[in-house]
CSV table of C-alpha atoms and ligand atoms in Angstrom, one decimal:
chain,number,residue,atom,x,y,z
A,1,MET,CA,20.6,0.9,-47.7
A,2,ASN,CA,18.2,0.7,-44.8
A,3,SER,CA,19.3,2.4,-41.6
A,4,LYS,CA,20.1,0.4,-38.5
A,5,ILE,CA,17.6,1.4,-35.8
A,6,THR,CA,18.1,1.0,-32.1
A,7,LEU,CA,15.6,2.2,-29.4
A,8,ILE,CA,17.3,3.1,-26.1
A,9,SER,CA,14.6,2.3,-23.6
A,10,HIS,CA,13.5,1.7,-20.1
A,11,HIS,CA,11.2,-1.2,-19.2
A,12,LEU,CA,8.4,1.0,-17.9
A,13,CYS,CA,8.7,4.2,-19.8
A,14,PRO,CA,5.5,5.2,-21.5
A,15,TYR,CA,7.3,7.6,-23.9
A,16,VAL,CA,9.5,4.7,-25.1
A,17,GLN,CA,6.4,2.7,-25.7
A,18,ARG,CA,5.1,5.3,-28.2
A,19,ALA,CA,8.2,4.8,-30.3
A,20,ALA,CA,8.1,0.9,-30.0
A,21,ILE,CA,4.4,1.0,-31.1
A,22,LEU,CA,5.2,3.0,-34.1
A,23,LEU,CA,8.2,0.8,-35.1
A,24,GLU,CA,5.9,-2.2,-35.0
A,25,GLU,CA,3.0,-0.5,-36.8
A,26,LYS,CA,5.3,0.4,-39.6
A,27,GLY,CA,7.1,-3.0,-39.6
A,28,ILE,CA,10.5,-1.4,-39.0
A,29,PRO,CA,13.2,-3.9,-37.8
A,30,TYR,CA,14.9,-2.6,-34.7
A,31,GLU,CA,16.9,-3.5,-31.6
A,32,ARG,CA,15.7,-2.5,-28.1
A,33,VAL,CA,18.3,-1.7,-25.4
A,34,ASN,CA,16.9,-1.2,-21.9
A,35,ILE,CA,18.9,0.8,-19.4
A,36,ASP,CA,18.7,1.4,-15.7
A,37,LEU,CA,17.5,5.0,-15.3
A,38,SER,CA,18.6,5.0,-11.6
A,39,ASN,CA,22.2,4.3,-12.7
A,40,LYS,CA,22.6,5.9,-16.2
A,41,PRO,CA,25.5,4.5,-18.1
A,42,ASP,CA,28.1,7.0,-19.5
A,43,TRP,CA,27.4,5.9,-23.1
A,44,PHE,CA,23.7,6.8,-22.6
A,45,LEU,CA,24.5,10.3,-21.1
A,46,ALA,CA,26.7,10.9,-24.1
A,47,ILE,CA,23.8,10.4,-26.5
A,48,SER,CA,20.9,11.7,-24.4
A,49,PRO,CA,21.4,15.4,-23.6
A,50,LEU,CA,18.4,15.4,-21.2
A,51,GLY,CA,19.4,12.1,-19.7
A,52,LYS,CA,16.0,10.7,-20.6
A,53,THR,CA,14.6,7.7,-22.5
A,54,PRO,CA,13.7,7.2,-25.3
A,55,VAL,CA,16.6,7.8,-27.6
A,56,LEU,CA,16.4,6.5,-31.2
A,57,LEU,CA,19.8,5.7,-32.7
A,58,VAL,CA,19.5,5.9,-36.5
A,59,ASP,CA,22.8,4.3,-37.5
A,60,SER,CA,25.0,6.4,-35.2
A,61,THR,CA,22.8,9.5,-35.0
A,62,PRO,CA,20.9,9.9,-31.7
A,63,ILE,CA,17.4,11.4,-31.8
A,64,PHE,CA,15.8,12.3,-28.5
A,65,GLU,CA,12.3,13.4,-27.3
A,66,SER,CA,9.5,10.9,-28.1
A,67,ALA,CA,7.5,13.5,-30.1
A,68,VAL,CA,10.5,14.1,-32.4
A,69,ILE,CA,11.2,10.4,-32.7
A,70,CYS,CA,7.6,9.7,-33.7
A,71,GLU,CA,7.5,12.5,-36.2
A,72,TYR,CA,10.8,11.3,-37.8
A,73,LEU,CA,9.4,7.7,-38.1
A,74,GLU,CA,6.2,9.1,-39.5
A,75,GLU,CA,8.0,11.2,-42.1
A,76,VAL,CA,10.3,8.3,-43.3
A,77,TYR,CA,8.2,5.2,-43.0
A,78,THR,CA,4.8,4.0,-44.2
A,79,PRO,CA,2.0,3.4,-43.4
A,80,ARG,CA,1.2,7.0,-42.5
A,81,LEU,CA,-0.4,7.2,-39.1
A,82,HIS,CA,-1.2,11.0,-39.1
A,83,PRO,CA,-4.1,12.3,-41.2
A,84,ASP,CA,-3.3,14.1,-44.4
A,85,SER,CA,-5.1,17.4,-43.7
A,86,PRO,CA,-2.8,19.9,-41.9
A,87,LEU,CA,-5.7,21.0,-39.7
A,88,GLU,CA,-6.7,17.5,-38.7
A,89,LYS,CA,-3.0,16.6,-38.2
A,90,ALA,CA,-2.7,19.6,-35.8
A,91,ARG,CA,-5.8,18.5,-33.9
A,92,HIS,CA,-4.2,15.1,-33.5
A,93,ARG,CA,-1.0,16.6,-32.2
A,94,SER,CA,-3.0,18.6,-29.7
A,95,TRP,CA,-4.6,15.5,-28.3
A,96,ILE,CA,-1.1,13.9,-28.1
A,97,GLU,CA,-0.1,16.8,-25.9
A,98,PHE,CA,-3.2,16.1,-23.8
A,99,GLY,CA,-2.0,12.5,-23.5
A,100,SER,CA,1.4,13.7,-22.1
A,101,SER,CA,-0.5,15.9,-19.6
A,102,ILE,CA,-2.4,12.8,-18.4
A,103,LEU,CA,1.0,11.0,-17.9
A,104,ASN,CA,2.0,13.9,-15.6
A,105,ASP,CA,-1.2,13.5,-13.7
A,106,ILE,CA,-0.6,9.7,-13.4
A,107,ALA,CA,2.8,10.4,-11.9
A,108,SER,CA,1.4,12.8,-9.4
A,109,PHE,CA,-1.3,10.2,-8.6
A,110,TYR,CA,1.1,7.4,-7.8
A,111,ASN,CA,3.5,9.8,-5.9
A,112,ALA,CA,0.6,11.5,-3.8
A,113,ALA,CA,1.7,11.6,-0.2
A,114,ASP,CA,-1.7,11.0,1.4
A,115,LYS,CA,-5.2,9.8,0.7
A,116,ASN,CA,-6.7,13.2,0.1
A,117,ALA,CA,-4.0,14.1,-2.5
A,118,LEU,CA,-4.5,10.7,-4.1
A,119,ILE,CA,-8.3,11.2,-4.4
A,120,ASN,CA,-7.7,14.7,-5.7
A,121,ARG,CA,-5.3,13.4,-8.4
A,122,SER,CA,-7.7,10.6,-9.4
A,123,GLU,CA,-10.4,13.2,-9.9
A,124,MET,CA,-8.1,15.3,-12.1
A,125,ILE,CA,-7.6,12.2,-14.3
A,126,GLN,CA,-11.3,11.4,-14.3
A,127,ALA,CA,-12.0,14.9,-15.5
A,128,LYS,CA,-9.5,14.5,-18.4
A,129,PHE,CA,-11.2,11.3,-19.5
A,130,ARG,CA,-14.5,13.1,-19.5
A,131,GLN,CA,-13.0,15.7,-21.9
A,132,LEU,CA,-11.7,12.9,-24.1
A,133,GLU,CA,-15.1,11.4,-24.1
A,134,GLN,CA,-16.3,14.4,-26.2
A,135,VAL,CA,-13.8,13.7,-29.0
A,136,VAL,CA,-13.1,10.0,-29.2
A,137,GLU,CA,-14.9,8.5,-32.2
A,138,GLY,CA,-14.2,4.7,-31.7
A,139,PRO,CA,-13.1,2.1,-32.1
A,140,PHE,CA,-9.9,4.1,-32.3
A,141,PHE,CA,-9.4,7.8,-31.6
A,142,SER,CA,-10.6,9.0,-34.9
A,143,GLY,CA,-12.5,6.0,-36.3
A,144,ARG,CA,-11.3,2.7,-37.8
A,145,GLN,CA,-7.8,3.9,-38.7
A,146,PHE,CA,-5.1,3.5,-36.0
A,147,THR,CA,-3.2,6.8,-35.6
A,148,LEU,CA,-0.4,8.3,-33.7
A,149,VAL,CA,-2.9,9.5,-31.0
A,150,ASP,CA,-3.7,5.8,-30.4
A,151,ALA,CA,0.0,5.0,-30.0
A,152,VAL,CA,0.1,7.6,-27.2
A,153,TYR,CA,-2.9,6.5,-25.3
A,154,GLY,CA,-2.1,2.7,-25.4
A,155,PRO,CA,0.7,3.3,-22.8
A,156,VAL,CA,-1.5,5.7,-20.8
A,157,PHE,CA,-4.3,3.1,-20.4
A,158,ARG,CA,-1.9,0.4,-19.5
A,159,TYR,CA,-1.3,2.0,-16.1
A,160,PHE,CA,-5.0,1.6,-15.2
A,161,ASP,CA,-4.8,-2.2,-15.7
A,162,THR,CA,-2.6,-2.1,-12.6
A,163,PHE,CA,-4.4,0.7,-10.7
A,164,ASP,CA,-7.7,-1.3,-11.2
A,165,THR,CA,-6.2,-4.2,-9.2
A,166,ILE,CA,-5.5,-1.9,-6.2
A,167,ASP,CA,-8.9,-0.2,-5.8
A,168,ASN,CA,-11.8,1.2,-7.8
A,169,PHE,CA,-10.8,4.8,-8.2
A,170,GLY,CA,-13.6,5.5,-10.7
A,171,PHE,CA,-11.2,6.9,-13.4
A,172,LEU,CA,-13.5,6.1,-16.2
A,173,THR,CA,-16.8,6.8,-14.6
A,174,GLY,CA,-19.1,8.3,-17.2
A,175,ALA,CA,-16.5,7.8,-20.0
A,176,PHE,CA,-18.0,4.9,-21.9
A,177,LYS,CA,-16.4,5.7,-25.3
A,178,VAL,CA,-13.0,6.1,-23.7
A,179,ASP,CA,-13.5,2.8,-21.9
A,180,SER,CA,-14.3,1.0,-25.2
A,181,TRP,CA,-11.3,2.8,-26.8
A,182,ARG,CA,-9.1,1.5,-24.0
A,183,LEU,CA,-10.3,-2.1,-24.7
A,184,HIS,CA,-9.6,-1.8,-28.4
A,185,LEU,CA,-6.1,-0.5,-27.7
A,186,SER,CA,-5.3,-3.2,-25.2
A,187,ALA,CA,-5.9,-5.9,-27.9
A,188,ARG,CA,-3.7,-4.2,-30.5
A,189,PRO,CA,-0.5,-6.4,-31.0
A,190,SER,CA,1.8,-3.3,-31.3
A,191,ILE,CA,0.6,-2.1,-27.9
A,192,ILE,CA,0.8,-5.5,-26.3
A,193,ASN,CA,4.3,-6.0,-27.6
A,194,ALA,CA,5.6,-2.5,-26.5
A,195,VAL,CA,6.4,-3.9,-23.1
A,196,SER,CA,7.9,-7.1,-21.8
A,197,GLU,CA,5.6,-9.8,-20.2
A,198,ASP,CA,6.8,-9.0,-16.7
A,199,TYR,CA,5.7,-5.3,-17.0
A,200,PRO,CA,2.9,-5.7,-14.4
A,201,GLU,CA,5.3,-7.0,-11.8
A,202,ARG,CA,7.9,-4.4,-12.7
A,203,LEU,CA,5.2,-1.6,-12.4
A,204,GLN,CA,4.0,-3.0,-9.1
A,205,HIS,CA,7.5,-3.0,-7.7
A,206,PHE,CA,8.1,0.6,-9.0
A,207,LEU,CA,4.8,1.8,-7.4
A,208,LEU,CA,5.7,0.2,-4.0
A,209,GLN,CA,9.1,2.0,-4.0
A,210,ARG,CA,7.3,5.4,-4.2
A,211,LYS,CA,6.6,5.3,-0.5
A,212,SER,CA,3.3,7.1,-1.4
A,213,ALA,CA,-0.3,6.7,-0.4
A,214,LEU,CA,-0.7,4.3,-3.3
A,215,SER,CA,2.4,2.2,-2.2
A,216,GLU,CA,0.7,2.0,1.2
A,217,MET,CA,-2.5,0.7,-0.3
A,218,ILE,CA,-0.6,-1.9,-2.3
A,219,SER,CA,1.3,-3.2,0.7
A,220,LYS,CA,-1.9,-3.3,2.7
A,221,SER,CA,-3.7,-5.4,0.1
A,222,ALA,CA,-0.6,-7.7,-0.1
A,223,ARG,CA,-0.8,-8.2,3.7
A,224,VAL,CA,-4.5,-9.0,3.5
A,225,GLU,CA,-3.9,-11.5,0.7
A,226,SER,CA,-1.2,-13.2,2.6
A,227,CYS,CA,-3.5,-13.5,5.7
A,228,LEU,CA,-6.2,-15.0,3.5
A,229,ALA,CA,-3.8,-17.5,1.8
B,1,GSH,N1,9.5,14.6,-22.9
B,1,GSH,C1,10.2,13.4,-22.9
B,1,GSH,C2,9.9,12.7,-21.6
B,1,GSH,C3,10.7,11.4,-21.5
B,1,GSH,C4,10.8,11.0,-20.0
B,1,GSH,O1,10.3,11.6,-19.1
B,1,GSH,N2,11.5,9.8,-19.8
B,1,GSH,C5,11.7,9.4,-18.4
B,1,GSH,C6,11.3,7.9,-18.3
B,1,GSH,S1,9.7,7.6,-18.7
B,1,GSH,C7,13.1,9.5,-18.1
B,1,GSH,O2,14.0,9.2,-18.8
B,1,GSH,N3,13.4,9.9,-16.8
B,1,GSH,C8,14.8,9.9,-16.3
B,1,GSH,C9,15.1,11.3,-15.8
B,1,GSH,O3,14.4,12.2,-15.9
B,1,GSH,O4,16.2,11.3,-15.1
B,1,GSH,C10,9.8,12.5,-24.1
B,1,GSH,O5,8.7,12.7,-24.6
B,1,GSH,O6,10.6,11.7,-24.6
């Protein structure tokens, strides 16, 4: 009998999106339950030892940590998204870790308290994209086959669709292959469907609430737009 799969989620969480993308790529039916992370329900804390999303409920067994969830789905369901060769698989896992480090940089970018810190963080991100430029094959990370690495970077690039509406931070300057990779990922149905249609508005609202240098830029541009309207 097939297991009943439930993905305990948050609307904006990029780690949740990894699991959602894999579930769709593998054609696994599942239910998604979004929770409010600023007011975690008791039932969630009971199944999430770290209090974080995502949690994958397989029947009644909770699995936490996105990397573990993705490896579980990869082991149990086809098509395989990791390469067969152990060395190549390890290399892909390394670049997945690199993707998580970019997510940390993105958080320190949108939380930066002042303009100098904001520019410094944007340069850190730009440097990481330049490193990626050396290894991306195109159209996807390692050629024509969509892999787990692609599932990790789809949610990373999604942030830049919003950041690009705020200012030109030059994140992808000199990273042409990464830019083209980003475009291919943004057209992939599993990546599009990993968030709800109101994701951009939700992200904008979240960014405004940071009370950071970026929040200030967003409110300034909203003030200018309302003056021009
Ligand atoms: N290492 C974790 C990171 C998950 C994570 O940071 N989730 C965030 C939302 S995107 C969260 O639940 N934060 C709530 C909290 O830390 O209290 C994973 O890969 O699953």
